[in-house]
Short mmCIF file of C-alpha atoms and ligand atoms in Angstrom, two decimals:
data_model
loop_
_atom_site.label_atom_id
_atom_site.label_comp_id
_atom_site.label_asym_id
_atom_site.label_seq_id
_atom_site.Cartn_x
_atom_site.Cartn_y
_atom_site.Cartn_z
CA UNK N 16 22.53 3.19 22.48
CA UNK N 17 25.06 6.42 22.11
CA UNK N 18 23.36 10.29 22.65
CA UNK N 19 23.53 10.16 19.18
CA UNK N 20 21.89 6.86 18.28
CA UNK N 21 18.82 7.72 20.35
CA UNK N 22 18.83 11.43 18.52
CA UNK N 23 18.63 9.81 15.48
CA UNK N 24 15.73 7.14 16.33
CA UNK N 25 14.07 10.25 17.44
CA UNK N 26 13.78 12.35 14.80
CA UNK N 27 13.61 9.42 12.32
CA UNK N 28 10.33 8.29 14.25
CA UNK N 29 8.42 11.80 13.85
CA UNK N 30 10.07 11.58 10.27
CA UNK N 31 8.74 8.56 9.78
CA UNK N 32 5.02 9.45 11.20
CA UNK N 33 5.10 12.12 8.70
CA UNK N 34 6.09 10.43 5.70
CA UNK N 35 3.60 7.38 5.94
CA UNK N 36 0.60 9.50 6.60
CA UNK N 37 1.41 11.42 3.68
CA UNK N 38 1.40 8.42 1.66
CA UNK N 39 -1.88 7.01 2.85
CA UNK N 40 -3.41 10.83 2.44
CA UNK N 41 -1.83 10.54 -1.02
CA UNK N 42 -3.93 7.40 -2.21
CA UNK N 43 -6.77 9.96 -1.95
CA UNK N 44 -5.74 12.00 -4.71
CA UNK N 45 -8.99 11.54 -7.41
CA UNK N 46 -10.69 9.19 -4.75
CA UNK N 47 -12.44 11.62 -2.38
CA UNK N 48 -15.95 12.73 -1.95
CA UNK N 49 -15.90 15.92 -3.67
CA UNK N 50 -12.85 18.10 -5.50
CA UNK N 51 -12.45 20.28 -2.09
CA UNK N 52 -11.77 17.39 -0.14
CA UNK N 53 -9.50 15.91 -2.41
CA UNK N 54 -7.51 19.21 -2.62
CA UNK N 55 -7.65 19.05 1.11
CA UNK N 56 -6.25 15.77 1.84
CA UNK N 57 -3.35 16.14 -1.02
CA UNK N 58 -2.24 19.37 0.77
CA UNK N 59 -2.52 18.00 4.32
CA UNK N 60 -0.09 14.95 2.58
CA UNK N 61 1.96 17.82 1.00
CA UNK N 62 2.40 19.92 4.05
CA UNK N 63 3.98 16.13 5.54
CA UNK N 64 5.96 15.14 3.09
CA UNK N 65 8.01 19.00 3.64
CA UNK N 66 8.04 17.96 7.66
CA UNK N 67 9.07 14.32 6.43
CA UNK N 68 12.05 15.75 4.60
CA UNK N 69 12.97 18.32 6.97
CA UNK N 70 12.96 15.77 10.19
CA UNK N 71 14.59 12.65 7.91
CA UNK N 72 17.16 15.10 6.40
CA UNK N 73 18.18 15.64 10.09
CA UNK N 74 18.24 12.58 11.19
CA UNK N 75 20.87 11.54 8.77
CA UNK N 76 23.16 14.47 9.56
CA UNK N 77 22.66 12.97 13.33
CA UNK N 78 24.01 9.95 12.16
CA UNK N 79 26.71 10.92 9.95
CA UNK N 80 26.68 8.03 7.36
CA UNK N 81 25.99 9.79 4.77
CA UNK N 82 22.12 9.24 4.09
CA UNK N 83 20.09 12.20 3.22
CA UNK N 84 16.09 12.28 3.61
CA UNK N 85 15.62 10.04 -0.17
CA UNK N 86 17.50 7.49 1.09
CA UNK N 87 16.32 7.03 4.54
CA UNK N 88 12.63 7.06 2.88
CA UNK N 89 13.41 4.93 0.11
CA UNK N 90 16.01 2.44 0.37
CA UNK N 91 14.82 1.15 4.29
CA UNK N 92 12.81 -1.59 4.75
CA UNK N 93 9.95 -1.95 7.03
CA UNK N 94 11.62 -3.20 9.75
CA UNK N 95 13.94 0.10 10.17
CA UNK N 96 10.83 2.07 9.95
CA UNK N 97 9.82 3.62 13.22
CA UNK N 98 6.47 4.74 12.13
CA UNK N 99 3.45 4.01 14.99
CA UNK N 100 0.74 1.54 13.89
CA UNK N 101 -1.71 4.57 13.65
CA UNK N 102 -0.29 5.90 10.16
CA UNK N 103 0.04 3.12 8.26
CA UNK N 104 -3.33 1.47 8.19
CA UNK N 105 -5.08 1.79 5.36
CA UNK N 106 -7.57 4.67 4.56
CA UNK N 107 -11.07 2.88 4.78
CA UNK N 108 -13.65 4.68 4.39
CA UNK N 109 -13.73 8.66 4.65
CA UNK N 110 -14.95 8.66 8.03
CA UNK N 111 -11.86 6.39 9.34
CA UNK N 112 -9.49 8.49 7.40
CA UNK N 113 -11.00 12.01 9.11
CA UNK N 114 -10.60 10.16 12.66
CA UNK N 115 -7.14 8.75 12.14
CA UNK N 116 -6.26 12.75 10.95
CA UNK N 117 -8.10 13.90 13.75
CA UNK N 118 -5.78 11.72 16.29
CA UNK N 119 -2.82 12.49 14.62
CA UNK N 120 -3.04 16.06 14.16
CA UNK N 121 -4.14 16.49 17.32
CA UNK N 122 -1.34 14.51 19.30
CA UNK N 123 1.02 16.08 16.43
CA UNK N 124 0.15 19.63 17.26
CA UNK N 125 0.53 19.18 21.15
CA UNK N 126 3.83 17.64 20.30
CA UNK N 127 5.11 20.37 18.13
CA UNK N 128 4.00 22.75 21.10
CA UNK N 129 6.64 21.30 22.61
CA UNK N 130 9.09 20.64 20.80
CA UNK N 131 9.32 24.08 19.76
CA UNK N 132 11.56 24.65 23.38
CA UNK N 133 13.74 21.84 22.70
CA UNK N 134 17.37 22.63 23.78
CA UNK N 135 18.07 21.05 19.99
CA UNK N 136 17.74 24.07 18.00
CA UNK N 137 17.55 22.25 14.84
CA UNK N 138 14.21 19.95 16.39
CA UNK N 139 12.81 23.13 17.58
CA UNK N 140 13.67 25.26 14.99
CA UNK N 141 11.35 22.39 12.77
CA UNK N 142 8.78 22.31 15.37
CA UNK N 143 8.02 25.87 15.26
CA UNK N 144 7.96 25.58 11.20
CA UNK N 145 5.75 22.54 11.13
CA UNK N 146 3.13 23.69 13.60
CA UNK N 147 1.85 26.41 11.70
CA UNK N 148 0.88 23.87 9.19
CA UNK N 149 -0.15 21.00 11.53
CA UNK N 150 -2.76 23.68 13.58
CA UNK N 151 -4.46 23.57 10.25
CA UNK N 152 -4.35 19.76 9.98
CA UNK N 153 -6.36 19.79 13.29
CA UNK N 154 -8.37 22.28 12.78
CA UNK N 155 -9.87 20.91 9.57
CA UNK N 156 -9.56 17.53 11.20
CA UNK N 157 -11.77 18.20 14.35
CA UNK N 158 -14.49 20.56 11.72
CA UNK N 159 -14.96 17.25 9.55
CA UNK N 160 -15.37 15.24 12.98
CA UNK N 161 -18.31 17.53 14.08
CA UNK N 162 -19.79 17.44 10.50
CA UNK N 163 -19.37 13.65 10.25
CA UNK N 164 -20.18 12.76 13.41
CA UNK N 165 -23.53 15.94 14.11
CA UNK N 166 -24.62 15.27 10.34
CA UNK N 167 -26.84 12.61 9.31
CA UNK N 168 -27.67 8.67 11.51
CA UNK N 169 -24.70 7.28 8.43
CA UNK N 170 -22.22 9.80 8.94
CA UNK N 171 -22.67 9.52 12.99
CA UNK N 172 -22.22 5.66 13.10
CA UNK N 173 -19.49 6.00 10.47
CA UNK N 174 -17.37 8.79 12.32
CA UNK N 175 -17.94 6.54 15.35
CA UNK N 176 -16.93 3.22 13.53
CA UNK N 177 -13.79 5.59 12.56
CA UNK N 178 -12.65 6.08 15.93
CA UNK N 179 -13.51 2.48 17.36
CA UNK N 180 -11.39 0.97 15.18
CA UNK N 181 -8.56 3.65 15.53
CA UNK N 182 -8.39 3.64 19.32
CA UNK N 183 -6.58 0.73 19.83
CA UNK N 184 -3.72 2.29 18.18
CA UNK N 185 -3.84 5.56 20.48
CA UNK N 186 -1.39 4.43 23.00
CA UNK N 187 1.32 4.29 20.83
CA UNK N 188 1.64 7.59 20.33
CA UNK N 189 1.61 8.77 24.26
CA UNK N 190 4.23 5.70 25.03
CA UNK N 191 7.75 7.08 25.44
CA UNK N 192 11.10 4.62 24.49
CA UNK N 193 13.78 3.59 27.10
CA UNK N 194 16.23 5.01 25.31
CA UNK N 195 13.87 8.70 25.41
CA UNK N 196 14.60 9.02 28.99
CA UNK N 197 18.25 10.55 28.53
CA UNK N 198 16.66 12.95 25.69
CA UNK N 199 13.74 13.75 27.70
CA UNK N 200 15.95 14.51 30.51
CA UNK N 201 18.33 16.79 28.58
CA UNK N 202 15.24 18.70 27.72
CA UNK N 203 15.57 17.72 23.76
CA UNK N 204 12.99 14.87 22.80
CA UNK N 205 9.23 15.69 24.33
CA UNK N 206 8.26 13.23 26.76
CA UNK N 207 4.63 11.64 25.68
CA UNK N 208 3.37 11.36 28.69
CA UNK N 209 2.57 15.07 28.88
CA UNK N 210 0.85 15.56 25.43
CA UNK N 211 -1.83 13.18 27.12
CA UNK N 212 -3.77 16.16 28.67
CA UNK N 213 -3.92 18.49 25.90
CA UNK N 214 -5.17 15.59 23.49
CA UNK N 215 -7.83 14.14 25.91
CA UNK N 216 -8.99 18.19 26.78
CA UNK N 217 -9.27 18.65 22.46
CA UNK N 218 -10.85 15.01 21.73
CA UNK N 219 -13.46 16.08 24.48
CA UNK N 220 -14.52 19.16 23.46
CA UNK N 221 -14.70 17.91 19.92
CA UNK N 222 -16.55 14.76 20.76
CA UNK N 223 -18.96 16.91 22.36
CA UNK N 224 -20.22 19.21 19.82
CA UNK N 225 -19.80 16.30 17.65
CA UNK N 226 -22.58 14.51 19.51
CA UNK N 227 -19.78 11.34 20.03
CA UNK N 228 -19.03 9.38 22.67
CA UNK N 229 -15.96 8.65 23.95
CA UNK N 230 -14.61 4.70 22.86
CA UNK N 231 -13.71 2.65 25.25
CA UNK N 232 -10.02 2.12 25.28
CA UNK N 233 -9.08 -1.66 24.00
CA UNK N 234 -6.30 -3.48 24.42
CA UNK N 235 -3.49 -1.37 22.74
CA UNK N 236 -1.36 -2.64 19.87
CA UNK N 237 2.09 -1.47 19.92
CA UNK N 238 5.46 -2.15 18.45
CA UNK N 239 6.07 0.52 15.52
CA UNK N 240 8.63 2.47 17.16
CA UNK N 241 10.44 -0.78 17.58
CA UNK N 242 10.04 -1.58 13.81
CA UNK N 243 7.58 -4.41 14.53
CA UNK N 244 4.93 -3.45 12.01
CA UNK N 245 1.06 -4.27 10.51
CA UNK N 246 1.70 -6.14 7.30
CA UNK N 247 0.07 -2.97 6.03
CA UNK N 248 3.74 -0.82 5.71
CA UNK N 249 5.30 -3.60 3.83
CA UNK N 250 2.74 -2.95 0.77
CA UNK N 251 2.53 0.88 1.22
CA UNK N 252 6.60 0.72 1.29
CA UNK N 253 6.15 -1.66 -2.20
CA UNK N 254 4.68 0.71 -3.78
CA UNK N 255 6.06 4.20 -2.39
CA UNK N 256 9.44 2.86 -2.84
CA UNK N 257 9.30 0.78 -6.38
CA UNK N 258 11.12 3.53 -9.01
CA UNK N 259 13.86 4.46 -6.64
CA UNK N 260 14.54 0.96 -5.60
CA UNK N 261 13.90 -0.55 -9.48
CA UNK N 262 16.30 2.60 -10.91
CA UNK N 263 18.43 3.85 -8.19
CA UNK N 264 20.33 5.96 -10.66
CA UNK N 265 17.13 7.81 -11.73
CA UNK N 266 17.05 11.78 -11.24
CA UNK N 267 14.32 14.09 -11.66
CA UNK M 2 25.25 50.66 -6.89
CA UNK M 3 26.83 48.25 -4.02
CA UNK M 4 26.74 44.57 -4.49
CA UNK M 5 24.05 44.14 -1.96
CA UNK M 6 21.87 46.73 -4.04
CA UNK M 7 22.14 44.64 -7.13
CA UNK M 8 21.56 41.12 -5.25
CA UNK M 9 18.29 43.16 -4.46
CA UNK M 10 17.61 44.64 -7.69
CA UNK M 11 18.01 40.83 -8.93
CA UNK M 12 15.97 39.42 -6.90
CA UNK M 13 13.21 41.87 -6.91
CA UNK M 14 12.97 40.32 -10.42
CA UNK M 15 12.69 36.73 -9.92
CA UNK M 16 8.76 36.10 -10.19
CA UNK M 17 7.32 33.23 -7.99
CA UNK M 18 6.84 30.54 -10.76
CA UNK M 19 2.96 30.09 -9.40
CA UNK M 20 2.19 33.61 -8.94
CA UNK M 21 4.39 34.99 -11.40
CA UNK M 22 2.77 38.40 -10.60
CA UNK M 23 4.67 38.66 -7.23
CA UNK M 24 8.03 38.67 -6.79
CA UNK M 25 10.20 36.77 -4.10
CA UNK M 26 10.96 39.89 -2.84
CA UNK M 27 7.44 40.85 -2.46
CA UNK M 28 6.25 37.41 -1.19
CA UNK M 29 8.56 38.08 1.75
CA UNK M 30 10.75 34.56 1.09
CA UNK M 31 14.05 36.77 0.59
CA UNK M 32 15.19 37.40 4.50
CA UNK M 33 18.48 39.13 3.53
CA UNK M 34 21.98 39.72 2.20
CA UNK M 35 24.99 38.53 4.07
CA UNK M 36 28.65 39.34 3.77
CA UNK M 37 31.69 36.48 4.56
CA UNK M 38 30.42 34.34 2.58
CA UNK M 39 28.16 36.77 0.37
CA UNK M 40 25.35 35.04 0.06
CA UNK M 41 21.14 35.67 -0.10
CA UNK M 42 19.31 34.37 2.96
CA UNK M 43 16.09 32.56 1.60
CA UNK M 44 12.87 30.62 3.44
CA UNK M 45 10.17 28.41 2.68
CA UNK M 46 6.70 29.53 2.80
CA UNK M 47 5.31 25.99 3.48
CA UNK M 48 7.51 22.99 4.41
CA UNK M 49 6.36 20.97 1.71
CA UNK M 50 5.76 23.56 -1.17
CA UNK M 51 6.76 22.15 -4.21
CA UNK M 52 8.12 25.60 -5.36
CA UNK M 53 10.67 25.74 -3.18
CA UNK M 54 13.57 23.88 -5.73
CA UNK M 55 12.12 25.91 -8.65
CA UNK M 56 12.93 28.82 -6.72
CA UNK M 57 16.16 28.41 -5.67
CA UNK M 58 17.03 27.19 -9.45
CA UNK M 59 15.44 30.33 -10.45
CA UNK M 60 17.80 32.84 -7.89
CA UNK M 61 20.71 30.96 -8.92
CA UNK M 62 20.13 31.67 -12.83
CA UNK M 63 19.14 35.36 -12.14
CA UNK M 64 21.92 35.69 -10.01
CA UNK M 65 24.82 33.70 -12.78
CA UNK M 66 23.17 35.84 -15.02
CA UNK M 67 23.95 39.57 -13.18
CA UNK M 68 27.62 38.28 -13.09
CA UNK M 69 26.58 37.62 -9.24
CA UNK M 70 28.21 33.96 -9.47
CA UNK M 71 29.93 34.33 -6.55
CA UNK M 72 27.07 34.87 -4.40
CA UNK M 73 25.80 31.93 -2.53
CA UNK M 74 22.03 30.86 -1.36
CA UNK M 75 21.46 29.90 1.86
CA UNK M 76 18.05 28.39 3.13
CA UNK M 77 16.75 29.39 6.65
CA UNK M 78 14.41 27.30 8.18
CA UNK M 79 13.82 29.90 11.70
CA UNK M 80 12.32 32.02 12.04
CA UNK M 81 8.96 30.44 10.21
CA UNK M 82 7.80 32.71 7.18
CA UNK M 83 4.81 34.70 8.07
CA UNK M 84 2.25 36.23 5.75
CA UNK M 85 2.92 39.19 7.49
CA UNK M 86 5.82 39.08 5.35
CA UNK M 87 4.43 40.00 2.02
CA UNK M 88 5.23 43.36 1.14
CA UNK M 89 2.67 46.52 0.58
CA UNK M 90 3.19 46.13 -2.89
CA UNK M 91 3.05 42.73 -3.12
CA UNK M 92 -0.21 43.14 -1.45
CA UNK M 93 -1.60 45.39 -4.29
CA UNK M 94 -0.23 43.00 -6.85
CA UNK M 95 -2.30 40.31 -5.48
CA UNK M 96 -5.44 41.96 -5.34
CA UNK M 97 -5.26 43.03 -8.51
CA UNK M 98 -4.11 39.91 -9.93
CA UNK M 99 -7.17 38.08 -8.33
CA UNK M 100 -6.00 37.27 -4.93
CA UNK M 101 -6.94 38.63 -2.23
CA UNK M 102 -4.38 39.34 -0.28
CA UNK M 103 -3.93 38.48 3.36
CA UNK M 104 -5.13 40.77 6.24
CA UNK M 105 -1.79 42.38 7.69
CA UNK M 106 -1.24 41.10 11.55
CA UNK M 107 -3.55 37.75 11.22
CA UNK M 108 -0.17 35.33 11.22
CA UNK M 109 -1.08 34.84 14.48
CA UNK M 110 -3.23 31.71 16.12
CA UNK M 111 -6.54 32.54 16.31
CA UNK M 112 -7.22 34.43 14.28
CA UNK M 113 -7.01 32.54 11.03
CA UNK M 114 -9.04 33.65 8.25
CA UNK M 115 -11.59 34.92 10.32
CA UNK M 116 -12.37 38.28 8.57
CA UNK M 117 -14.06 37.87 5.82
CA UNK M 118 -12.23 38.18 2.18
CA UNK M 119 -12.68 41.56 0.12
CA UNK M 120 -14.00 39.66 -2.58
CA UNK M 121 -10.92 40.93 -6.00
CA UNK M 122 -13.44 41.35 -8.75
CA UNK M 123 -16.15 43.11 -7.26
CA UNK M 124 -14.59 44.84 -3.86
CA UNK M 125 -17.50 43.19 -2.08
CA UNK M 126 -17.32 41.79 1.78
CA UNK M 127 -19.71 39.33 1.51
CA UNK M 128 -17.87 36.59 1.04
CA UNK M 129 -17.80 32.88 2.23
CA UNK M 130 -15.01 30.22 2.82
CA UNK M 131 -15.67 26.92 0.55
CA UNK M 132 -12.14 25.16 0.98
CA UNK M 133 -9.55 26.23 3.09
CA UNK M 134 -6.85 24.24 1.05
CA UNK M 135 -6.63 25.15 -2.30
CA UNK M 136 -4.82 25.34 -5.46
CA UNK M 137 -1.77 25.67 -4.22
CA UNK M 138 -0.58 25.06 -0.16
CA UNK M 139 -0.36 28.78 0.44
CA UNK M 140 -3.67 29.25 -1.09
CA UNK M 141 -7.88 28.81 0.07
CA UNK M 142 -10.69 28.43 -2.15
CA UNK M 143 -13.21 31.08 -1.53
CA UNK M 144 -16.69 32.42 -3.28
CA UNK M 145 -18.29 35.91 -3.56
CA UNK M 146 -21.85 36.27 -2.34
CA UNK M 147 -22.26 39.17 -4.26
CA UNK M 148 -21.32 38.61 -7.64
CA UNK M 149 -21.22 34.72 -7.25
CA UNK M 150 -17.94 34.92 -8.43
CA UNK M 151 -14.79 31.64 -6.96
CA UNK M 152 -11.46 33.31 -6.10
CA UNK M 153 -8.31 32.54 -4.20
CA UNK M 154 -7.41 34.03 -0.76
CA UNK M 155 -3.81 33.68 0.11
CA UNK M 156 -3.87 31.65 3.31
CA UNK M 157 -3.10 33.42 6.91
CA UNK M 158 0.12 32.15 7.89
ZN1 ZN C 24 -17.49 39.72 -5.96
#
């Protein structure tokens, strides 16, 4: 893989993260518990989808073939998505959506920390732009996890059902690629390994006003970055991608 | 008047189409005029705010329109826009408009809507959060305890 192969795999995998959790937020829209919530999850998709175009619009200037950030998103199929397993499993109930946010936003916003001091000023310059938005993601994120999980016997064991069934999925995101190492080392891609800390110090505090415990960690599932995929992201690309894909001339 | 004045003077024109009240002078989105090519620097409040096209379709016409056809619009993505941006005026306009406005200096972490919201009807403090994402991205849904009254806060950004 060429410097600028392994650029582009980067930024089209936090691309990639972006977009498909905006999609599953998006399947909220007139589904959730109450009108605030439903405003809440839309934006948190909204805010995304803007870091989704930003990242996948640079990832196809990387590679120079003449794909901008619709047709990365819309004409690729879910084998060239790079997406981790954690975003593309279906909502559940609200309580598994709020701990799958909670994960992401938290591992999101350490990485963002980051990647704000990348030596690729186009990476950093997103990094600062996004994390304004994504310390809001968390922040609302780890509130709903204390009121879920310190609120009523249901809520507890649901938060807590949330998070079993999310953990095996964790890993992923803390698991660098091989082809990382020479972007890691040239102080542009952030290496995983050290957004471990920050995310374990957050999910503890949280946990513990939340009156949680922390899961066990399971045998992980991985393979997204490496396009292997849940047979989840092959309906959630069905549907995302259907009018582009059916009418590829269609404009707005 | 130099070209640069009447980019300005165009601009300071262009409403934002969902606060129509506020320009994108005032809302701090306009980061400046630059020669070789002459073109208007712009920004995006949030990354995904579905304004953002509307906007630039909007400076283009106003632009065309003041014979200013020649000037180009270039987006900046760094640095990140800041509430801190939005002009004294633009301020004002927002209050009275319904909005209350955000506090000068609380872009930063930390301190993120944590003074409470001057409530825009009544001018009263007491004043609760009920939805920190609202209506639109750059807005929160907040109530009056006073006279009971819902109102949007521009978010802290
Ligand atoms: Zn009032």
């Amino acid at each position: 893989m060429t410097a600028n192969e392994a650029l582009f795999d980067y930024a089209l995998r936090l691309g990639d993260d972006a977009l498909i959790l905006s999609q599953r937020l998006g399947e909220w829209c007139g589904h959730a518990p109450a009108i605030e919530t439903d405003l809440t999850l839309t934006n948190v998709a909204l805010d995304l989808i803007g870091q989704a175009m930003l990242l996948l619009g640079y990832a196809g200037e990387v590679e120079g073939k003449g794909r901008d950030a619709d047709k990365l998103a819309f004409h690729r199929d879910a084998t060239k998505y790079r997406n981790c397993l954690l975003v593309e499993q279906p909502n559940g109930d609200f309580g598994r959506t709020i701990a799958r946010q909670f994960i992401f936003s938290t591992y999101q916003r350490a990485l963002y920390q980051e990647l704000t001091r990348s030596s690729d000023r186009r990476l950093a310059e997103i990094a600062a732009k996004a994390l304004k938005e994504t310390i809001y993601h968390a922040d609302l994120a780890a509130e709903w996890v204390i009121r879920l999980g310190d609120g009523t016997e249901e809520s507890h064991e649901r938060m807590k059902a949330g998070f079993e069934w999310y953990w095996r999925f964790v890993e992923e995101l803390f698991t660098a690629e091989p082809a990382d190492a020479a972007l890691i080392g040239a102080g542009i891609a952030v290496d995983p390994a050290k957004l471990r800390a920050p995310f374990d110090a957050a999910l503890a505090a949280t946990f513990a006003e939340a009156t949680l415990a922390l899961p066990k960690y399971p045998r992980p599932i991985t393979g997204g970055r490496k396009g292997r995929h849940s047979e989840h992201l092959g309906h959630l690309l069905a549907e995302m991608q259907f009018l582009p894909r059916a009418y590829p001339d269609a404009v707005w | 008047m130099t070209w640069r004045d009447r980019v300005m003077d165009v601009l300071s024109r262009v409403a934002d189409p969902e606060i129509p009240v506020v320009s994108v002078v005032d809302l701090g989105i306009v980061r400046g005029v630059k020669d070789d090519p002459k073109s208007v620097v712009i920004t995006t409040t949030y990354s995904g705010c579905p304004a953002t096209q509307v906007i630039t379709s909007d400076i283009r016409k106003a632009l065309d329109d003041a014979a200013l056809n020649d000037v180009k619009i270039e987006m900046a993505l760094s640095p990140p826009w800041t509430t801190d941006w939005i002009t004294e005026a633009g301020r004002k306009k927002l209050q009275a408009y319904g909005i209350a406005p955000p506090p000068k200096g609380s872009g930063a972490p930390g301190l993120k809507n944590a003074q409470p919201a001057t409530c825009p009807r009544c001018g009263s403090i007491k004043t609760r959060e009920v939805s920190r994402f609202g209506s639109t991205p750059c807005k929160a849904l907040w109530q009056c305890e006073t006279c009971r009254e819902p109102f949007d806060r521009f978010k802290c950004h």
